[in-house]
GROMACS .gro file of C-alpha atoms in nm:
model
  385
    1UNK     CA    1  -5.080  22.842 -28.510
    2UNK     CA    2  -5.341  22.579 -28.510
    3UNK     CA    3  -5.180  22.426 -28.823
    4UNK     CA    4  -4.842  22.419 -28.669
    5UNK     CA    5  -4.982  22.251 -28.367
    6UNK     CA    6  -5.155  21.997 -28.580
    7UNK     CA    7  -4.837  21.931 -28.771
    8UNK     CA    8  -4.651  21.901 -28.450
    9UNK     CA    9  -4.896  21.647 -28.320
   10UNK     CA   10  -4.881  21.469 -28.655
   11UNK     CA   11  -4.504  21.456 -28.638
   12UNK     CA   12  -4.518  21.334 -28.286
   13UNK     CA   13  -4.763  21.071 -28.387
   14UNK     CA   14  -4.541  20.972 -28.681
   15UNK     CA   15  -4.239  20.968 -28.458
   16UNK     CA   16  -4.421  20.755 -28.201
   17UNK     CA   17  -4.540  20.532 -28.481
   18UNK     CA   18  -4.190  20.503 -28.614
   19UNK     CA   19  -4.050  20.437 -28.269
   20UNK     CA   20  -4.314  20.175 -28.209
   21UNK     CA   21  -4.240  20.012 -28.543
   22UNK     CA   22  -3.863  20.037 -28.478
   23UNK     CA   23  -3.906  19.885 -28.138
   24UNK     CA   24  -4.112  19.603 -28.292
   25UNK     CA   25  -3.846  19.551 -28.562
   26UNK     CA   26  -3.577  19.554 -28.301
   27UNK     CA   27  -3.766  19.298 -28.100
   28UNK     CA   28  -3.817  19.087 -28.410
   29UNK     CA   29  -3.448  19.117 -28.500
   30UNK     CA   30  -3.344  19.022 -28.150
   31UNK     CA   31  -3.578  18.725 -28.159
   32UNK     CA   32  -3.434  18.614 -28.492
   33UNK     CA   33  -3.081  18.649 -28.364
   34UNK     CA   34  -3.165  18.429 -28.065
   35UNK     CA   35  -3.318  18.169 -28.291
   36UNK     CA   36  -3.012  18.178 -28.517
   37UNK     CA   37  -2.788  18.136 -28.207
   38UNK     CA   38  -2.992  17.838 -28.097
   39UNK     CA   39  -2.967  17.687 -28.445
   40UNK     CA   40  -2.589  17.739 -28.454
   41UNK     CA   41  -2.554  17.588 -28.107
   42UNK     CA   42  -2.763  17.291 -28.212
   43UNK     CA   43  -2.552  17.250 -28.523
   44UNK     CA   44  -2.232  17.264 -28.318
   45UNK     CA   45  -2.366  17.002 -28.078
   46UNK     CA   46  -2.465  16.781 -28.368
   47UNK     CA   47  -2.123  16.828 -28.526
   48UNK     CA   48  -1.951  16.739 -28.196
   49UNK     CA   49  -2.175  16.435 -28.162
   50UNK     CA   50  -2.089  16.330 -28.515
   51UNK     CA   51  -1.719  16.377 -28.448
   52UNK     CA   52  -1.746  16.182 -28.125
   53UNK     CA   53  -1.932  15.902 -28.298
   54UNK     CA   54  -1.673  15.901 -28.577
   55UNK     CA   55  -1.392  15.878 -28.316
   56UNK     CA   56  -1.562  15.591 -28.137
   57UNK     CA   57  -1.632  15.419 -28.466
   58UNK     CA   58  -1.266  15.453 -28.564
   59UNK     CA   59  -1.163  15.300 -28.226
   60UNK     CA   60  -1.404  15.011 -28.278
   61UNK     CA   61  -1.275  14.951 -28.630
   62UNK     CA   62  -0.913  14.963 -28.509
   63UNK     CA   63  -0.985  14.718 -28.228
   64UNK     CA   64  -1.167  14.492 -28.465
   65UNK     CA   65  -0.877  14.499 -28.708
   66UNK     CA   66  -0.632  14.425 -28.423
   67UNK     CA   67  -0.838  14.131 -28.304
   68UNK     CA   68  -0.904  13.986 -28.646
   69UNK     CA   69  -0.549  14.019 -28.780
   70UNK     CA   70  -0.268  14.073 -28.530
   71UNK     CA   71  -0.424  13.896 -28.228
   72UNK     CA   72  -0.540  13.606 -28.436
   73UNK     CA   73  -0.189  13.537 -28.559
   74UNK     CA   74  -0.049  13.557 -28.208
   75UNK     CA   75  -0.321  13.325 -28.076
   76UNK     CA   76  -0.241  13.074 -28.344
   77UNK     CA   77   0.128  13.086 -28.257
   78UNK     CA   78   0.049  13.039 -27.889
   79UNK     CA   79  -0.186  12.756 -27.971
   80UNK     CA   80   0.080  12.594 -28.185
   81UNK     CA   81   0.335  12.631 -27.903
   82UNK     CA   82   0.094  12.485 -27.652
   83UNK     CA   83   0.021  12.194 -27.879
   84UNK     CA   84   0.395  12.128 -27.914
   85UNK     CA   85   0.439  12.135 -27.536
   86UNK     CA   86   0.139  11.907 -27.491
   87UNK     CA   87   0.282  11.662 -27.745
   88UNK     CA   88   0.621  11.670 -27.568
   89UNK     CA   89   0.455  11.613 -27.227
   90UNK     CA   90   0.255  11.328 -27.371
   91UNK     CA   91   0.574  11.173 -27.506
   92UNK     CA   92   0.735  11.198 -27.162
   93UNK     CA   93   0.425  11.058 -26.999
   94UNK     CA   94   0.420  10.772 -27.245
   95UNK     CA   95   0.787  10.700 -27.167
   96UNK     CA   96   0.709  10.707 -26.791
   97UNK     CA   97   0.416  10.472 -26.849
   98UNK     CA   98   0.648  10.237 -27.036
   99UNK     CA   99   0.897  10.252 -26.746
  100UNK     CA  100   0.621  10.179 -26.495
  101UNK     CA  101   0.499   9.891 -26.704
  102UNK     CA  102   0.856   9.755 -26.719
  103UNK     CA  103   0.891   9.804 -26.343
  104UNK     CA  104   0.563   9.625 -26.278
  105UNK     CA  105   0.675   9.346 -26.507
  106UNK     CA  106   1.011   9.323 -26.324
  107UNK     CA  107   0.841   9.324 -25.982
  108UNK     CA  108   0.602   9.059 -26.101
  109UNK     CA  109   0.894   8.846 -26.218
  110UNK     CA  110   1.074   8.912 -25.887
  111UNK     CA  111   0.764   8.812 -25.694
  112UNK     CA  112   0.742   8.492 -25.896
  113UNK     CA  113   1.108   8.418 -25.826
  114UNK     CA  114   1.057   8.487 -25.455
  115UNK     CA  115   0.760   8.253 -25.454
  116UNK     CA  116   0.977   7.989 -25.622
  117UNK     CA  117   1.254   8.045 -25.364
  118UNK     CA  118   0.999   8.029 -25.082
  119UNK     CA  119   0.870   7.700 -25.219
  120UNK     CA  120   1.226   7.566 -25.244
  121UNK     CA  121   1.301   7.676 -24.886
  122UNK     CA  122   0.983   7.515 -24.764
  123UNK     CA  123   1.086   7.197 -24.940
  124UNK     CA  124   1.434   7.214 -24.786
  125UNK     CA  125   1.287   7.275 -24.441
  126UNK     CA  126   1.055   6.981 -24.488
  127UNK     CA  127   1.345   6.761 -24.596
  128UNK     CA  128   1.565   6.881 -24.308
  129UNK     CA  129   1.299   6.812 -24.047
  130UNK     CA  130   1.346   6.440 -24.084
  131UNK     CA  131   1.721   6.435 -24.001
  132UNK     CA  132   1.668   6.698 -23.732
  133UNK     CA  133   1.396   6.496 -23.568
  134UNK     CA  134   1.613   6.189 -23.611
  135UNK     CA  135   1.904   6.368 -23.444
  136UNK     CA  136   1.682   6.483 -23.159
  137UNK     CA  137   1.555   6.131 -23.122
  138UNK     CA  138   1.912   6.004 -23.101
  139UNK     CA  139   1.997   6.269 -22.840
  140UNK     CA  140   1.688   6.176 -22.641
  141UNK     CA  141   1.780   5.808 -22.665
  142UNK     CA  142   2.131   5.884 -22.537
  143UNK     CA  143   1.984   6.100 -22.260
  144UNK     CA  144   1.739   5.830 -22.160
  145UNK     CA  145   2.021   5.577 -22.155
  146UNK     CA  146   2.224   5.807 -21.929
  147UNK     CA  147   1.926   5.862 -21.703
  148UNK     CA  148   1.864   5.490 -21.678
  149UNK     CA  149   2.226   5.434 -21.587
  150UNK     CA  150   2.212   5.708 -21.325
  151UNK     CA  151   1.887   5.568 -21.190
  152UNK     CA  152   2.053   5.231 -21.155
  153UNK     CA  153   2.361   5.375 -20.983
  154UNK     CA  154   2.209   5.673 -20.801
  155UNK     CA  155   1.831   5.727 -20.830
  156UNK     CA  156   1.848   6.073 -20.668
  157UNK     CA  157   2.065   6.213 -20.948
  158UNK     CA  158   1.824   6.117 -21.226
  159UNK     CA  159   1.594   6.409 -21.154
  160UNK     CA  160   1.893   6.644 -21.153
  161UNK     CA  161   2.014   6.532 -21.497
  162UNK     CA  162   1.663   6.557 -21.632
  163UNK     CA  163   1.631   6.913 -21.502
  164UNK     CA  164   1.969   7.006 -21.649
  165UNK     CA  165   1.883   6.932 -22.011
  166UNK     CA  166   1.508   6.972 -22.053
  167UNK     CA  167   1.429   7.345 -22.019
  168UNK     CA  168   1.344   7.457 -22.377
  169UNK     CA  169   1.052   7.675 -22.264
  170UNK     CA  170   1.259   7.889 -22.027
  171UNK     CA  171   1.520   8.155 -22.101
  172UNK     CA  172   1.716   8.212 -21.781
  173UNK     CA  173   1.819   8.051 -21.454
  174UNK     CA  174   1.593   8.295 -21.272
  175UNK     CA  175   1.290   8.131 -21.438
  176UNK     CA  176   1.355   7.788 -21.291
  177UNK     CA  177   1.107   7.634 -21.050
  178UNK     CA  178   1.211   7.752 -20.703
  179UNK     CA  179   1.052   7.449 -20.544
  180UNK     CA  180   1.303   7.217 -20.713
  181UNK     CA  181   1.616   7.422 -20.622
  182UNK     CA  182   1.859   7.189 -20.797
  183UNK     CA  183   2.199   7.335 -20.889
  184UNK     CA  184   2.355   7.229 -21.218
  185UNK     CA  185   2.398   7.292 -21.589
  186UNK     CA  186   2.075   7.387 -21.768
  187UNK     CA  187   2.005   7.432 -22.138
  188UNK     CA  188   1.749   7.700 -22.232
  189UNK     CA  189   1.573   7.775 -22.560
  190UNK     CA  190   1.767   7.688 -22.878
  191UNK     CA  191   2.151   7.677 -22.881
  192UNK     CA  192   2.331   8.002 -22.967
  193UNK     CA  193   2.693   7.907 -23.032
  194UNK     CA  194   2.982   8.151 -23.062
  195UNK     CA  195   3.304   8.103 -23.257
  196UNK     CA  196   3.438   7.871 -22.986
  197UNK     CA  197   3.119   7.661 -22.990
  198UNK     CA  198   3.020   7.782 -22.644
  199UNK     CA  199   2.644   7.808 -22.600
  200UNK     CA  200   2.487   8.126 -22.462
  201UNK     CA  201   2.183   7.929 -22.348
  202UNK     CA  202   2.379   7.664 -22.161
  203UNK     CA  203   2.445   7.791 -21.807
  204UNK     CA  204   2.530   7.674 -21.462
  205UNK     CA  205   2.241   7.772 -21.233
  206UNK     CA  206   2.277   7.795 -20.856
  207UNK     CA  207   2.019   7.853 -20.585
  208UNK     CA  208   2.273   8.035 -20.371
  209UNK     CA  209   2.017   8.242 -20.179
  210UNK     CA  210   1.644   8.258 -20.127
  211UNK     CA  211   1.444   8.359 -20.431
  212UNK     CA  212   1.526   8.299 -20.795
  213UNK     CA  213   1.830   8.107 -20.910
  214UNK     CA  214   2.155   8.276 -21.009
  215UNK     CA  215   2.362   8.231 -21.326
  216UNK     CA  216   2.725   8.149 -21.241
  217UNK     CA  217   2.965   8.343 -21.468
  218UNK     CA  218   3.294   8.257 -21.291
  219UNK     CA  219   3.417   7.977 -21.072
  220UNK     CA  220   3.769   7.917 -20.951
  221UNK     CA  221   3.880   7.639 -20.717
  222UNK     CA  222   4.194   7.452 -20.634
  223UNK     CA  223   4.176   7.261 -20.963
  224UNK     CA  224   4.410   7.528 -21.102
  225UNK     CA  225   4.245   7.605 -21.437
  226UNK     CA  226   4.473   7.847 -21.623
  227UNK     CA  227   4.317   8.196 -21.601
  228UNK     CA  228   4.611   8.376 -21.764
  229UNK     CA  229   4.426   8.396 -22.097
  230UNK     CA  230   4.422   8.615 -22.407
  231UNK     CA  231   4.159   8.872 -22.501
  232UNK     CA  232   3.985   8.633 -22.743
  233UNK     CA  233   3.971   8.358 -22.479
  234UNK     CA  234   3.820   8.589 -22.220
  235UNK     CA  235   3.586   8.720 -22.489
  236UNK     CA  236   3.448   8.378 -22.588
  237UNK     CA  237   3.491   8.203 -22.251
  238UNK     CA  238   3.692   7.902 -22.140
  239UNK     CA  239   3.681   7.609 -21.901
  240UNK     CA  240   3.403   7.364 -21.814
  241UNK     CA  241   3.076   7.474 -21.656
  242UNK     CA  242   3.102   7.171 -21.429
  243UNK     CA  243   3.444   7.281 -21.298
  244UNK     CA  244   3.646   7.603 -21.321
  245UNK     CA  245   3.545   7.844 -21.598
  246UNK     CA  246   3.492   8.199 -21.723
  247UNK     CA  247   3.155   8.231 -21.897
  248UNK     CA  248   3.287   8.479 -22.156
  249UNK     CA  249   3.277   8.859 -22.172
  250UNK     CA  250   3.064   8.867 -22.486
  251UNK     CA  251   2.816   8.615 -22.347
  252UNK     CA  252   2.798   8.806 -22.016
  253UNK     CA  253   2.744   9.131 -22.206
  254UNK     CA  254   2.462   8.975 -22.406
  255UNK     CA  255   2.300   8.854 -22.086
  256UNK     CA  256   2.312   9.176 -21.888
  257UNK     CA  257   2.230   9.424 -22.167
  258UNK     CA  258   1.864   9.317 -22.157
  259UNK     CA  259   1.786   9.428 -21.804
  260UNK     CA  260   1.932   9.543 -21.472
  261UNK     CA  261   2.129   9.257 -21.320
  262UNK     CA  262   2.271   9.222 -20.970
  263UNK     CA  263   2.601   9.057 -20.883
  264UNK     CA  264   2.693   8.822 -20.601
  265UNK     CA  265   3.051   8.725 -20.519
  266UNK     CA  266   3.124   8.427 -20.296
  267UNK     CA  267   3.468   8.361 -20.145
  268UNK     CA  268   3.616   8.084 -19.932
  269UNK     CA  269   3.948   8.100 -19.751
  270UNK     CA  270   4.195   7.832 -19.650
  271UNK     CA  271   4.005   7.773 -19.327
  272UNK     CA  272   3.682   7.712 -19.525
  273UNK     CA  273   3.530   8.037 -19.398
  274UNK     CA  274   3.278   8.160 -19.656
  275UNK     CA  275   3.196   8.527 -19.715
  276UNK     CA  276   2.991   8.707 -19.977
  277UNK     CA  277   2.924   9.050 -20.128
  278UNK     CA  278   2.632   9.166 -20.341
  279UNK     CA  279   2.608   9.468 -20.572
  280UNK     CA  280   2.281   9.628 -20.684
  281UNK     CA  281   2.390   9.684 -21.047
  282UNK     CA  282   2.620   9.481 -21.269
  283UNK     CA  283   2.677   9.543 -21.639
  284UNK     CA  284   2.947   9.503 -21.901
  285UNK     CA  285   2.971   9.747 -22.189
  286UNK     CA  286   3.032   9.614 -22.540
  287UNK     CA  287   3.365   9.501 -22.683
  288UNK     CA  288   3.395   9.837 -22.858
  289UNK     CA  289   3.431   9.987 -22.510
  290UNK     CA  290   3.663   9.710 -22.384
  291UNK     CA  291   3.388   9.544 -22.177
  292UNK     CA  292   3.401   9.830 -21.931
  293UNK     CA  293   3.260   9.749 -21.586
  294UNK     CA  294   2.948   9.920 -21.447
  295UNK     CA  295   2.892   9.835 -21.081
  296UNK     CA  296   2.638   9.963 -20.829
  297UNK     CA  297   2.645  10.008 -20.453
  298UNK     CA  298   2.745   9.712 -20.239
  299UNK     CA  299   2.479   9.562 -20.013
  300UNK     CA  300   2.532   9.681 -19.656
  301UNK     CA  301   2.457   9.331 -19.528
  302UNK     CA  302   2.752   9.182 -19.719
  303UNK     CA  303   2.980   8.973 -19.500
  304UNK     CA  304   3.306   9.096 -19.656
  305UNK     CA  305   3.468   9.424 -19.747
  306UNK     CA  306   3.409   9.607 -20.075
  307UNK     CA  307   3.672   9.500 -20.325
  308UNK     CA  308   3.501   9.592 -20.652
  309UNK     CA  309   3.372   9.950 -20.635
  310UNK     CA  310   3.725  10.077 -20.695
  311UNK     CA  311   3.721   9.907 -21.036
  312UNK     CA  312   3.394  10.070 -21.147
  313UNK     CA  313   3.428  10.223 -21.495
  314UNK     CA  314   3.757  10.048 -21.576
  315UNK     CA  315   3.832   9.853 -21.895
  316UNK     CA  316   3.880   9.478 -21.896
  317UNK     CA  317   4.243   9.364 -21.930
  318UNK     CA  318   4.379   9.035 -22.062
  319UNK     CA  319   4.724   8.878 -22.087
  320UNK     CA  320   4.819   9.107 -22.379
  321UNK     CA  321   4.813   9.405 -22.144
  322UNK     CA  322   5.160   9.512 -22.035
  323UNK     CA  323   5.048   9.621 -21.690
  324UNK     CA  324   5.141   9.292 -21.528
  325UNK     CA  325   4.788   9.179 -21.436
  326UNK     CA  326   4.515   9.024 -21.647
  327UNK     CA  327   4.163   8.883 -21.647
  328UNK     CA  328   4.001   9.176 -21.462
  329UNK     CA  329   3.892   9.539 -21.481
  330UNK     CA  330   4.216   9.720 -21.414
  331UNK     CA  331   4.382  10.057 -21.437
  332UNK     CA  332   4.700  10.004 -21.234
  333UNK     CA  333   4.796   9.659 -21.124
  334UNK     CA  334   4.956   9.772 -20.795
  335UNK     CA  335   4.641   9.960 -20.692
  336UNK     CA  336   4.399   9.676 -20.769
  337UNK     CA  337   4.152   9.608 -20.487
  338UNK     CA  338   4.047   9.274 -20.633
  339UNK     CA  339   4.120   9.024 -20.907
  340UNK     CA  340   3.946   8.688 -20.895
  341UNK     CA  341   4.115   8.579 -21.218
  342UNK     CA  342   4.470   8.681 -21.135
  343UNK     CA  343   4.770   8.466 -21.058
  344UNK     CA  344   4.623   8.441 -20.708
  345UNK     CA  345   4.274   8.533 -20.595
  346UNK     CA  346   4.270   8.888 -20.458
  347UNK     CA  347   3.979   9.052 -20.280
  348UNK     CA  348   3.975   9.371 -20.073
  349UNK     CA  349   4.220   9.508 -19.823
  350UNK     CA  350   4.110   9.287 -19.534
  351UNK     CA  351   4.186   8.955 -19.710
  352UNK     CA  352   4.538   8.842 -19.780
  353UNK     CA  353   4.573   8.715 -20.135
  354UNK     CA  354   4.731   8.389 -20.015
  355UNK     CA  355   4.432   8.296 -19.795
  356UNK     CA  356   4.148   8.289 -20.050
  357UNK     CA  357   4.129   7.954 -20.230
  358UNK     CA  358   3.791   7.961 -20.414
  359UNK     CA  359   3.569   8.223 -20.571
  360UNK     CA  360   3.241   8.235 -20.755
  361UNK     CA  361   3.059   8.517 -20.939
  362UNK     CA  362   2.681   8.494 -20.986
  363UNK     CA  363   2.429   8.725 -21.155
  364UNK     CA  364   2.050   8.739 -21.184
  365UNK     CA  365   1.796   8.999 -21.305
  366UNK     CA  366   1.675   9.242 -21.042
  367UNK     CA  367   1.318   9.234 -21.176
  368UNK     CA  368   1.181   8.919 -21.337
  369UNK     CA  369   0.885   9.114 -21.479
  370UNK     CA  370   1.109   9.320 -21.706
  371UNK     CA  371   1.318   9.029 -21.833
  372UNK     CA  372   1.282   9.006 -22.211
  373UNK     CA  373   1.445   8.770 -22.458
  374UNK     CA  374   1.294   8.922 -22.773
  375UNK     CA  375   1.498   9.242 -22.794
  376UNK     CA  376   1.730   9.298 -23.088
  377UNK     CA  377   2.093   9.260 -22.991
  378UNK     CA  378   2.319   9.558 -23.060
  379UNK     CA  379   2.684   9.507 -22.968
  380UNK     CA  380   2.763   9.879 -22.961
  381UNK     CA  381   2.453   9.979 -22.768
  382UNK     CA  382   2.565  10.250 -22.518
  383UNK     CA  383   2.455  10.224 -22.158
  384UNK     CA  384   2.305  10.538 -22.009
  385UNK     CA  385   2.507  10.560 -21.688
   0.00000   0.00000   0.00000
């Protein structure tokens, strides 16, 4: 019994020993398996790293091959194309430079020619000054002779003649010295002759009222100057400034386009009764608009009836017109309220056409401060009325 117990304890001890050794072996085996797993994992990571590095290296090599072979050829082609374009642009620029040089050379030659022409003109002007001064001297000698004759015959008229022809510094009748107040023909500035050799700057000036002198543009008396004239005659003017005359539509237009002018009309009947009418605005449009009349309101202090406002805005008519009347601003001859240039002088409803024997039309600028003689003349300049 005791032996069996001892054997039993021995077996138990062996079994426990075996279990302990088995447990230790199992632990060792498990530890080895873990180490092997770690080694395999490390190897896999290294392999993946090597594959990744190989992939990146292949990408770098491919890029390098692309840059060193394919890209290089393309860059060379582009460079060659750019060089060709640059050479072409340079050729164009060189051609433009040659053109500019030719242009500069031509302008330089033109400038030299202009300088030569200027020198020739200066020489011509210098040569022409002598005969011009000689002509002026002759005119002055003739004028002085006339003045001396007038002084001998009538000393009071000498001053008048002198005032008539020596006003080169003035431009209009309204600029004359009001203290002198001498009516007559005055010459202003330099002559401006039209096709009929009538001078724009030669005018009959009249001190008809207080204030500045008036420019007479029409005068008709019993001397019976023919006023049944053509368009060209009314355009350029006719008659003598000393007697009966029409100043000329074109000359009147050139006078009144510069500024606002006023109009005065003076009439005298068979009984020598004198009446007058004044209008605040008087203008003539250009020939392109048939010298159309622009007239303002009549002065309330006028001593006669209004015979002109009816004709405001009408075209000028001459003898070529088939309406039966001429020399005035007309629409219908039978309805005309006035016509100072007709077969007989007509003015207003209150004056019989057979009673008026003389007429005179006078103009002057409304404001002397705005009078200008330096404006550029434009025949077709439209008036803003």
